[in-house]
Short mmCIF file of C-alpha atoms in Angstrom, two decimals:
data_model
loop_
_atom_site.label_atom_id
_atom_site.label_comp_id
_atom_site.label_asym_id
_atom_site.label_seq_id
_atom_site.Cartn_x
_atom_site.Cartn_y
_atom_site.Cartn_z
CA MET A 1 35.36 -10.41 29.70
CA ASN A 2 34.59 -7.83 32.37
CA PRO A 3 31.05 -8.78 33.77
CA THR A 4 30.16 -5.02 33.76
CA ASP A 5 30.66 -4.97 29.91
CA GLN A 6 27.79 -7.47 29.55
CA LYS A 7 25.32 -5.09 30.95
CA LYS A 8 26.13 -2.24 28.49
CA LEU A 9 23.54 -1.27 26.06
CA THR A 10 24.23 0.78 22.74
CA GLN A 11 21.63 2.83 20.95
CA THR A 12 21.55 2.82 17.13
CA PRO A 13 21.59 6.57 16.11
CA LEU A 14 18.93 6.17 13.38
CA LEU A 15 16.23 4.09 14.93
CA LYS A 16 17.00 4.84 18.66
CA ILE A 17 16.85 1.17 19.38
CA TRP A 18 18.66 -0.14 22.41
CA VAL A 19 20.66 -3.26 21.63
CA PRO A 20 22.72 -5.57 23.96
CA TRP A 21 26.46 -5.47 23.68
CA MET A 22 26.76 -8.89 21.95
CA GLY A 23 27.29 -9.51 18.33
CA ARG A 24 26.63 -7.26 15.19
CA ASN A 25 24.17 -9.75 13.82
CA LEU A 26 21.68 -8.97 16.46
CA ASN A 27 22.20 -5.26 16.11
CA ARG A 28 21.59 -5.72 12.23
CA ARG A 29 18.51 -7.83 12.74
CA ARG A 30 16.78 -5.68 15.36
CA GLY A 31 17.68 -2.44 13.37
CA SER A 32 16.20 -3.77 10.22
CA SER A 33 13.15 -2.11 8.95
CA VAL A 34 11.63 -5.35 7.35
CA PRO A 35 9.30 -6.97 9.82
CA GLN A 36 10.41 -10.53 10.46
CA PHE A 37 7.00 -12.16 9.93
CA CYS A 38 8.11 -15.64 8.94
CA ASN A 39 11.20 -17.58 8.39
CA SER A 40 10.37 -18.73 4.77
CA PRO A 41 9.05 -16.68 1.87
CA THR A 42 5.31 -16.98 0.89
CA MET A 43 3.85 -17.46 -2.47
CA ILE A 44 0.32 -16.11 -2.89
CA VAL A 45 -1.32 -18.06 -5.80
CA MET A 46 -4.35 -16.64 -7.48
CA VAL A 47 -7.06 -19.11 -8.75
CA GLY A 48 -10.15 -18.35 -10.93
CA LEU A 49 -11.68 -17.67 -14.32
CA PRO A 50 -10.88 -14.54 -16.31
CA ALA A 51 -12.80 -11.43 -15.34
CA ARG A 52 -12.94 -12.48 -11.59
CA GLY A 53 -10.84 -9.57 -10.22
CA LYS A 54 -7.66 -11.57 -9.75
CA THR A 55 -5.31 -8.98 -11.09
CA TYR A 56 -7.16 -6.22 -9.10
CA ILE A 57 -6.81 -8.31 -5.91
CA SER A 58 -3.17 -9.09 -6.80
CA LYS A 59 -2.14 -5.37 -7.33
CA LYS A 60 -3.98 -4.26 -4.17
CA LEU A 61 -2.49 -6.90 -2.05
CA THR A 62 0.97 -6.25 -3.32
CA ARG A 63 0.56 -2.47 -2.64
CA TYR A 64 -0.66 -3.13 0.79
CA LEU A 65 2.06 -5.58 1.79
CA ASN A 66 4.89 -3.22 0.41
CA TRP A 67 3.32 -0.39 2.31
CA ILE A 68 3.59 -2.15 5.62
CA GLY A 69 7.12 -3.11 4.96
CA VAL A 70 6.96 -6.60 3.55
CA PRO A 71 9.04 -6.79 0.33
CA THR A 72 6.34 -8.12 -2.23
CA LYS A 73 6.36 -8.57 -5.97
CA MET A 74 3.58 -9.51 -8.44
CA PHE A 75 4.18 -11.95 -11.28
CA ASN A 76 1.50 -11.69 -13.94
CA VAL A 77 1.69 -14.66 -16.23
CA GLY A 78 -0.40 -12.96 -18.88
CA GLN A 79 2.34 -10.49 -19.36
CA TYR A 80 4.88 -13.39 -19.97
CA ARG A 81 2.41 -14.68 -22.54
CA ARG A 82 2.26 -11.29 -24.30
CA GLU A 83 6.03 -11.09 -24.51
CA ALA A 84 6.14 -14.60 -25.96
CA VAL A 85 3.31 -14.03 -28.45
CA LYS A 86 3.62 -10.47 -29.76
CA ILE A 87 0.34 -10.40 -31.46
CA TYR A 88 -2.91 -11.70 -29.89
CA LYS A 89 -5.27 -13.01 -32.68
CA ASN A 90 -8.45 -14.45 -30.80
CA PHE A 91 -9.72 -16.84 -28.20
CA GLU A 92 -8.60 -19.92 -29.95
CA PHE A 93 -5.18 -19.52 -28.38
CA PHE A 94 -6.80 -20.50 -25.05
CA LYS A 95 -8.56 -23.59 -26.41
CA PRO A 96 -7.54 -26.71 -24.19
CA ASP A 97 -6.87 -28.75 -27.44
CA ASN A 98 -4.54 -26.05 -28.97
CA GLU A 99 -1.22 -27.89 -28.36
CA GLU A 100 1.19 -25.39 -29.55
CA ALA A 101 -0.48 -22.59 -27.53
CA MET A 102 -0.60 -24.92 -24.46
CA ARG A 103 3.17 -25.59 -24.74
CA ILE A 104 3.80 -21.69 -24.87
CA ARG A 105 1.49 -21.10 -21.84
CA LYS A 106 3.28 -23.70 -19.77
CA ALA A 107 6.63 -22.29 -20.69
CA CYS A 108 5.36 -18.71 -19.72
CA ALA A 109 4.25 -20.10 -16.24
CA SER A 110 7.67 -21.93 -15.80
CA ALA A 111 9.51 -18.67 -16.64
CA ALA A 112 7.43 -16.74 -14.07
CA LEU A 113 8.15 -19.31 -11.50
CA LYS A 114 11.87 -19.11 -12.19
CA ASP A 115 11.67 -15.40 -11.66
CA VAL A 116 9.76 -15.90 -8.30
CA ALA A 117 12.86 -18.08 -7.23
CA VAL A 118 15.30 -15.39 -8.26
CA TYR A 119 13.23 -12.77 -6.48
CA PHE A 120 13.35 -14.80 -3.29
CA ALA A 121 17.03 -15.76 -3.49
CA LYS A 122 18.69 -12.57 -4.78
CA GLU A 123 16.37 -9.58 -4.15
CA GLN A 124 15.43 -10.65 -0.51
CA GLY A 125 11.72 -10.67 -1.35
CA GLN A 126 9.39 -12.23 1.20
CA VAL A 127 6.16 -12.54 -0.74
CA ALA A 128 5.47 -13.22 -4.31
CA VAL A 129 1.87 -12.89 -5.81
CA PHE A 130 1.53 -15.27 -8.64
CA ASP A 131 -1.32 -13.80 -10.84
CA ALA A 132 -2.62 -16.34 -13.26
CA THR A 133 -5.80 -18.42 -13.77
CA ASN A 134 -4.30 -21.60 -12.15
CA THR A 135 -7.63 -23.40 -12.87
CA THR A 136 -6.51 -26.91 -13.03
CA ARG A 137 -5.46 -29.22 -10.22
CA GLU A 138 -2.41 -30.13 -12.43
CA ARG A 139 -1.11 -26.54 -12.55
CA ARG A 140 -1.72 -25.97 -8.83
CA THR A 141 0.17 -29.21 -7.94
CA LEU A 142 3.05 -28.03 -10.12
CA ILE A 143 3.17 -24.81 -8.06
CA LEU A 144 2.97 -26.74 -4.86
CA ASN A 145 5.85 -29.06 -5.78
CA PHE A 146 7.91 -26.01 -7.03
CA ALA A 147 7.43 -24.34 -3.57
CA LYS A 148 8.01 -27.40 -1.56
CA GLU A 149 11.30 -28.22 -3.06
CA ARG A 150 12.34 -24.67 -2.15
CA GLY A 151 10.87 -24.28 1.26
CA TYR A 152 8.19 -21.69 0.32
CA LYS A 153 4.88 -21.40 1.82
CA VAL A 154 1.87 -21.41 -0.38
CA PHE A 155 -1.43 -19.51 0.24
CA PHE A 156 -4.18 -19.75 -2.55
CA VAL A 157 -6.68 -16.95 -3.14
CA GLU A 158 -9.52 -18.13 -5.25
CA SER A 159 -12.15 -15.61 -6.74
CA ILE A 160 -15.43 -17.10 -7.52
CA CYS A 161 -18.00 -15.18 -9.24
CA ASP A 162 -21.26 -16.09 -10.99
CA ASP A 163 -22.99 -12.75 -11.07
CA PRO A 164 -23.29 -11.89 -14.74
CA GLU A 165 -23.54 -8.09 -13.90
CA ILE A 166 -20.28 -8.09 -11.97
CA ILE A 167 -18.58 -10.17 -14.66
CA ALA A 168 -19.71 -7.89 -17.44
CA GLU A 169 -18.57 -4.83 -15.54
CA ASN A 170 -15.21 -6.48 -14.84
CA ILE A 171 -14.88 -7.12 -18.55
CA LYS A 172 -15.64 -3.51 -19.45
CA GLN A 173 -13.38 -1.94 -16.80
CA VAL A 174 -10.37 -3.96 -17.32
CA LYS A 175 -10.11 -5.81 -20.63
CA PHE A 176 -10.60 -2.74 -22.80
CA GLY A 177 -7.40 -1.38 -21.42
CA SER A 178 -5.75 -4.59 -22.15
CA PRO A 179 -2.92 -4.81 -24.79
CA ASP A 180 -4.89 -7.78 -26.13
CA TYR A 181 -7.72 -5.54 -27.33
CA ILE A 182 -6.03 -2.42 -28.52
CA ASP A 183 -7.92 -0.91 -31.68
CA ARG A 184 -10.49 -3.70 -31.56
CA ASP A 185 -14.11 -3.18 -31.95
CA PHE A 186 -16.00 -3.10 -28.57
CA ASP A 187 -18.68 -5.80 -29.38
CA GLU A 188 -16.04 -7.95 -31.09
CA ALA A 189 -13.67 -7.67 -28.34
CA MET A 190 -16.53 -8.52 -25.66
CA GLU A 191 -17.43 -11.62 -27.72
CA ASP A 192 -13.81 -12.79 -27.94
CA PHE A 193 -13.34 -12.39 -24.31
CA ILE A 194 -16.60 -14.25 -23.37
CA GLN A 195 -15.26 -17.10 -25.67
CA ARG A 196 -11.85 -17.00 -23.87
CA ILE A 197 -13.77 -17.49 -20.56
CA ARG A 198 -15.62 -20.44 -22.00
CA CYS A 199 -12.27 -22.02 -23.07
CA TYR A 200 -11.09 -21.81 -19.40
CA SER A 201 -14.38 -23.05 -18.01
CA THR A 202 -14.11 -26.34 -19.74
CA CYS A 203 -11.18 -27.53 -17.56
CA TYR A 204 -11.76 -25.23 -14.46
CA THR A 205 -11.48 -27.30 -11.19
CA PRO A 206 -12.19 -25.13 -8.24
CA ILE A 207 -10.32 -25.77 -5.07
CA ASP A 208 -12.29 -28.55 -3.29
CA GLU A 209 -13.07 -28.35 0.46
CA GLU A 210 -12.70 -31.99 1.00
CA LYS A 211 -9.80 -32.96 -1.29
CA ASP A 212 -7.82 -29.79 -0.69
CA ARG A 213 -8.44 -29.64 3.15
CA LYS A 214 -4.76 -29.49 3.82
CA LEU A 215 -4.17 -26.42 1.64
CA SER A 216 -4.05 -22.88 2.96
CA TYR A 217 -6.44 -20.81 1.16
CA ILE A 218 -9.29 -18.19 1.00
CA LYS A 219 -12.17 -18.32 -1.34
CA ILE A 220 -13.84 -15.07 -2.09
CA PHE A 221 -17.39 -15.34 -3.52
CA ASP A 222 -19.00 -12.52 -5.54
CA VAL A 223 -16.41 -9.88 -4.82
CA GLY A 224 -16.85 -10.24 -0.94
CA THR A 225 -20.42 -11.35 -0.37
CA ARG A 226 -18.97 -14.57 1.36
CA TYR A 227 -15.60 -15.96 2.24
CA LEU A 228 -14.25 -19.45 3.13
CA VAL A 229 -10.86 -19.45 4.83
CA ASN A 230 -8.94 -22.74 5.45
CA GLN A 231 -5.62 -23.66 7.23
CA VAL A 232 -4.07 -20.26 7.80
CA GLN A 233 -0.38 -21.06 8.57
CA ASP A 234 1.17 -17.92 10.05
CA HIS A 235 0.94 -14.17 10.90
CA ILE A 236 1.54 -12.99 7.36
CA GLN A 237 -1.39 -15.08 5.89
CA SER A 238 -3.48 -14.00 8.66
CA ARG A 239 -2.82 -10.33 7.81
CA ILE A 240 -3.55 -11.14 4.13
CA VAL A 241 -6.94 -12.79 5.02
CA TYR A 242 -7.95 -9.70 7.13
CA TYR A 243 -7.02 -7.44 4.44
CA LEU A 244 -8.89 -9.33 1.70
CA MET A 245 -12.07 -9.47 3.96
CA ASN A 246 -12.07 -5.67 4.23
CA ILE A 247 -11.60 -4.42 0.75
CA HIS A 248 -14.66 -3.82 -1.56
CA VAL A 249 -15.37 -2.50 -5.14
CA THR A 250 -18.23 -0.16 -4.35
CA PRO A 251 -17.52 3.21 -6.25
CA ARG A 252 -16.38 5.86 -3.75
CA SER A 253 -14.07 8.76 -3.13
CA ILE A 254 -11.63 9.57 -0.37
CA TYR A 255 -10.89 13.20 0.36
CA LEU A 256 -7.68 14.03 2.13
CA SER A 257 -7.06 17.45 3.55
CA ARG A 258 -4.48 18.97 6.06
CA HIS A 259 -5.98 21.16 8.76
CA GLY A 260 -5.95 24.80 8.14
CA GLU A 261 -2.88 26.80 8.64
CA SER A 262 -1.98 26.78 12.38
CA GLU A 263 -0.22 29.34 14.48
CA LEU A 264 2.88 27.16 14.82
CA ASN A 265 2.90 26.73 10.97
CA LEU A 266 3.31 30.61 10.76
CA LEU A 267 6.36 30.37 12.98
CA GLY A 268 7.91 27.38 11.12
CA ARG A 269 7.68 25.29 14.14
CA ILE A 270 6.93 21.46 13.85
CA GLY A 271 4.44 19.48 15.92
CA GLY A 272 2.68 21.00 18.90
CA ASP A 273 -0.95 21.37 19.42
CA THR A 274 -1.99 25.01 18.57
CA GLY A 275 -5.17 26.29 16.99
CA LEU A 276 -5.68 27.80 13.53
CA SER A 277 -4.35 31.09 12.30
CA PRO A 278 -6.94 33.60 10.80
CA ARG A 279 -6.05 32.10 7.37
CA GLY A 280 -6.48 28.68 8.67
CA GLN A 281 -10.02 29.55 9.93
CA LYS A 282 -10.85 30.91 6.45
CA TYR A 283 -9.84 27.63 4.99
CA ALA A 284 -11.97 25.79 7.39
CA ASN A 285 -14.94 27.66 6.07
CA ALA A 286 -13.82 27.31 2.45
CA LEU A 287 -13.53 23.54 3.05
CA ALA A 288 -17.06 23.44 4.27
CA ALA A 289 -18.32 25.19 1.26
CA PHE A 290 -16.32 22.92 -0.99
CA ILE A 291 -17.55 19.75 0.48
CA LYS A 292 -21.17 20.98 0.54
CA ALA A 293 -20.90 21.79 -3.29
CA GLN A 294 -19.56 18.25 -3.90
CA ASN A 295 -22.88 16.83 -2.69
CA ILE A 296 -21.33 13.62 -1.40
CA ARG A 297 -23.70 10.76 -0.33
CA ASP A 298 -23.20 9.57 3.32
CA LEU A 299 -19.89 11.30 3.71
CA LYS A 300 -17.94 10.44 6.94
CA VAL A 301 -15.59 12.85 8.48
CA TRP A 302 -12.42 11.86 10.46
CA THR A 303 -9.97 14.07 12.34
CA SER A 304 -7.04 13.53 14.70
CA HIS A 305 -7.23 14.40 18.45
CA MET A 306 -5.35 17.55 17.78
CA LYS A 307 -6.85 21.08 18.06
CA ARG A 308 -6.13 22.25 14.49
CA THR A 309 -7.85 19.32 12.82
CA ILE A 310 -10.88 19.50 15.17
CA GLN A 311 -11.19 23.28 14.62
CA THR A 312 -11.07 22.61 10.79
CA ALA A 313 -13.81 19.95 10.95
CA GLU A 314 -16.09 22.04 13.23
CA ALA A 315 -16.71 24.43 10.45
CA LEU A 316 -18.31 21.65 8.41
CA GLY A 317 -21.23 21.54 10.86
CA VAL A 318 -21.48 17.85 10.62
CA GLN A 319 -20.63 14.88 12.99
CA TYR A 320 -17.11 13.78 12.90
CA GLU A 321 -15.01 10.89 14.47
CA GLN A 322 -11.76 11.53 16.16
CA TRP A 323 -8.89 9.20 15.69
CA LYS A 324 -5.73 9.24 17.85
CA ALA A 325 -3.97 7.17 15.13
CA LEU A 326 -4.43 10.20 12.93
CA ASN A 327 -2.25 12.53 15.22
CA GLU A 328 0.87 13.96 13.64
CA ILE A 329 4.31 12.32 13.79
CA ASP A 330 5.67 12.64 17.31
CA ALA A 331 8.92 14.71 17.01
CA GLY A 332 9.94 13.85 20.50
CA VAL A 333 12.55 16.18 21.79
CA CYS A 334 12.19 18.38 18.71
CA GLU A 335 8.48 19.15 19.31
CA GLU A 336 7.67 22.73 18.56
CA PHE A 337 11.27 23.54 17.38
CA THR A 338 12.05 25.26 14.04
CA TYR A 339 14.39 23.47 11.71
CA GLU A 340 16.96 26.12 12.54
CA GLU A 341 16.69 25.26 16.28
CA ILE A 342 17.06 21.56 15.52
CA GLN A 343 20.16 22.25 13.47
CA GLN A 344 21.41 24.44 16.23
CA ASN A 345 20.70 22.03 19.12
CA PHE A 346 20.95 18.64 17.41
CA PRO A 347 23.03 18.95 14.20
CA GLU A 348 23.81 15.17 14.10
CA GLU A 349 20.15 14.27 14.51
CA PHE A 350 19.16 16.74 11.78
CA ALA A 351 21.77 15.08 9.37
CA LEU A 352 20.71 11.56 10.20
CA ARG A 353 17.07 12.50 9.46
CA ASP A 354 18.08 13.70 6.05
CA GLN A 355 20.03 10.52 5.35
CA ASP A 356 17.03 8.34 5.91
CA LYS A 357 14.06 10.24 6.54
CA TYR A 358 11.57 7.23 6.41
CA ARG A 359 13.44 5.17 9.04
CA TYR A 360 14.92 7.91 11.13
CA ARG A 361 13.25 8.10 14.62
CA TYR A 362 13.23 11.43 16.65
CA PRO A 363 14.81 10.99 20.18
CA LYS A 364 11.70 10.03 22.32
CA GLY A 365 9.62 10.26 19.20
CA GLU A 366 8.55 8.52 16.03
CA SER A 367 9.73 7.71 12.55
CA TYR A 368 7.63 7.66 9.27
CA GLU A 369 8.02 3.89 9.50
CA ASP A 370 6.43 3.88 12.99
CA LEU A 371 3.65 6.11 11.58
CA VAL A 372 2.76 3.76 8.83
CA HIS A 373 2.27 0.95 11.37
CA ARG A 374 0.29 3.27 13.55
CA LEU A 375 -1.97 4.09 10.48
CA GLU A 376 -2.61 0.55 9.38
CA PRO A 377 -5.95 0.25 11.25
CA VAL A 378 -7.07 3.60 9.54
CA ILE A 379 -6.20 2.10 6.09
CA MET A 380 -8.23 -0.99 6.96
CA GLU A 381 -11.26 1.15 7.92
CA LEU A 382 -10.82 3.37 4.82
CA GLU A 383 -10.97 0.17 2.73
CA ARG A 384 -14.29 -0.91 4.51
CA GLN A 385 -15.77 2.47 4.07
CA GLU A 386 -17.35 4.35 1.14
CA ASN A 387 -17.01 8.26 1.09
CA VAL A 388 -14.67 9.65 3.72
CA LEU A 389 -13.08 12.96 4.34
CA VAL A 390 -9.91 12.71 6.48
CA VAL A 391 -8.63 15.92 8.01
CA CYS A 392 -5.16 15.28 9.14
CA HIS A 393 -1.53 16.41 9.16
CA GLN A 394 1.37 16.62 6.65
CA ALA A 395 3.25 13.37 7.67
CA VAL A 396 -0.08 11.53 8.11
CA MET A 397 -1.34 12.58 4.85
CA ARG A 398 1.98 11.43 3.12
CA CYS A 399 1.73 8.00 4.59
CA LEU A 400 -2.08 7.60 3.51
CA LEU A 401 -1.25 9.02 -0.01
CA ALA A 402 1.80 6.51 -0.46
CA TYR A 403 -0.58 3.71 0.22
CA PHE A 404 -3.17 4.76 -2.42
CA LEU A 405 -0.60 5.86 -5.01
CA ASP A 406 1.81 2.87 -4.37
CA LYS A 407 4.78 5.08 -3.63
CA PRO A 408 7.97 3.53 -2.18
CA ALA A 409 9.46 4.36 1.36
CA ASP A 410 12.14 6.54 0.05
CA GLU A 411 9.60 8.71 -1.82
CA LEU A 412 6.91 8.76 1.00
CA PRO A 413 8.50 11.48 3.27
CA TYR A 414 8.88 13.87 0.33
CA LEU A 415 5.35 13.67 -1.11
CA ARG A 416 3.86 17.22 -1.56
CA CYS A 417 0.82 17.78 0.66
CA PRO A 418 0.40 21.67 0.86
CA LEU A 419 -1.90 23.40 3.10
CA HIS A 420 -5.27 24.51 2.15
CA THR A 421 -5.61 21.90 -0.72
CA VAL A 422 -7.97 18.94 -0.95
CA LEU A 423 -6.92 15.67 -2.68
CA LYS A 424 -9.81 13.65 -3.99
CA LEU A 425 -8.78 9.91 -4.45
CA THR A 426 -11.00 7.81 -6.63
CA PRO A 427 -10.06 4.14 -6.84
CA ILE A 428 -10.21 2.86 -10.39
CA ALA A 429 -9.63 -0.60 -12.07
CA TYR A 430 -5.95 -0.94 -11.19
CA GLY A 431 -5.01 2.22 -9.46
CA CYS A 432 -6.20 5.55 -8.09
CA LYS A 433 -7.34 8.78 -9.75
CA VAL A 434 -6.10 11.94 -8.07
CA GLU A 435 -7.71 15.32 -8.30
CA SER A 436 -6.18 18.31 -6.42
CA PHE A 437 -8.28 21.34 -5.36
CA PHE A 438 -6.55 24.41 -4.01
CA LEU A 439 -9.24 26.44 -2.19
CA ASN A 440 -7.62 29.90 -2.88
CA ILE A 441 -6.69 30.73 0.70
CA GLU A 442 -2.97 31.57 0.95
CA ALA A 443 -0.84 29.64 3.46
CA VAL A 444 2.79 29.11 4.40
CA ASN A 445 4.74 26.51 2.68
CA THR A 446 5.82 23.66 4.98
CA HIS A 447 7.52 21.41 2.51
CA ARG A 448 11.28 20.75 2.95
CA GLU A 449 13.06 19.01 0.29
CA LYS A 450 16.12 16.73 0.95
CA PRO A 451 19.23 18.93 0.82
CA GLY A 452 22.23 17.97 -1.27
CA ASN A 453 24.59 17.56 1.50
CA VAL A 454 23.50 15.09 4.26
CA ASN A 455 26.75 14.49 5.87
CA ILE A 456 26.97 14.79 9.66
CA ASN A 457 29.93 17.23 9.17
CA ARG A 458 28.07 19.65 6.90
CA ASN A 459 27.89 23.34 7.76
CA PRO A 460 24.76 24.89 8.98
CA GLU A 461 24.08 26.88 5.56
CA GLU A 462 24.03 23.49 3.73
CA ALA A 463 21.78 21.88 6.37
CA LEU A 464 19.19 24.78 6.14
CA GLN A 465 19.40 25.01 2.40
CA THR A 466 15.81 23.67 1.78
CA VAL A 467 14.00 25.09 4.85
CA PRO A 468 10.93 26.98 3.77
CA ASP A 469 10.34 30.69 4.71
CA HIS A 470 8.41 31.40 7.91
CA ILE A 471 8.03 34.33 10.36
#
């Protein structure tokens, strides 16, 4: 081989990553959008009595890991039980001495574990969240042996709560949306569920600090009042611990708004750092009136470092915090271009972006995937805070919205985030309630749908088919 050939680098057209000449495997690995956090899959195993927030934690953790690019799936053993036993009668099914029910429950746990193995082997999953009570040492040993045989890592998340008010609130919020209690009287359902908890309590053995000192786990006491962390094995477990120590259940709302219409928005130009148009300034004033009318307790306001978000926040007349992480996606060599100019100057780049908008990286710029990783500290801080108004940009707002609404990567870049509209997000039991408020100030449309033809050889008319109108 010619020695000069060894020094050649090739650049992947989609991700703009430089890779050495050697081997396709390296190219494929480095071009992968899945972070290589660990070399073996991880099982996150929930532990705790009913009504301790295990499913809430499981769903939230699954959503977070998928958002940062770690393929994760939740396996709720209760759902397997509901499919096996179509009609739930009462708490007696959960009595430790109910042999027939115990046989069914063990079979459901085994079925869920088999599905975990399939997920890791055939669906390229990296993390499985095993959502069940797992209150006995016997059940946890069975899971550990299952994982050890297959080379999986195990991390336990135990939720311990003795506060009767929190437990009562958990029962009200979650269990009355449960299929087990459809069309059941409120008091009767409450009493049955309390009896169900007692059935589990009789054989509950918490993770023991001394006997289980070799296990990897986090204990969460009273929904985050105190934590105990033991034997964190790797980067992914470290991130899980950090995330779990930041979330809380205090009622609050997050308000997302783009800046007011900018001068470049009017011209159909992307990026840049111009100020507001006259209509954009009107929106800033309307936003101030809207926020004042909401009468929000201890509201915090965040903006990017860009002029248009700062001008929008200035109208509020309150203190605000500037985050560089909230800056709009960097369009690199395409900054301040119209879509028509990108098609004219970089037709291949324009087509590549349409083929995979989430992973496509602008030359000398960013991809949506890059933006998600840049926004992770913002999400962590949003989870820690209570009421926050985030004044940001279209691509940034799409990434934040995708996190809260659990949207997949291929949908994220096409989420609608129109100008002069406030989205109010209120976390509820297992999801997020969204309210949209258009503040009656007209603005240009900046949303471009994916065109039908994404081929590099398409003609300009096809490429520009979905470009919104502008001056």
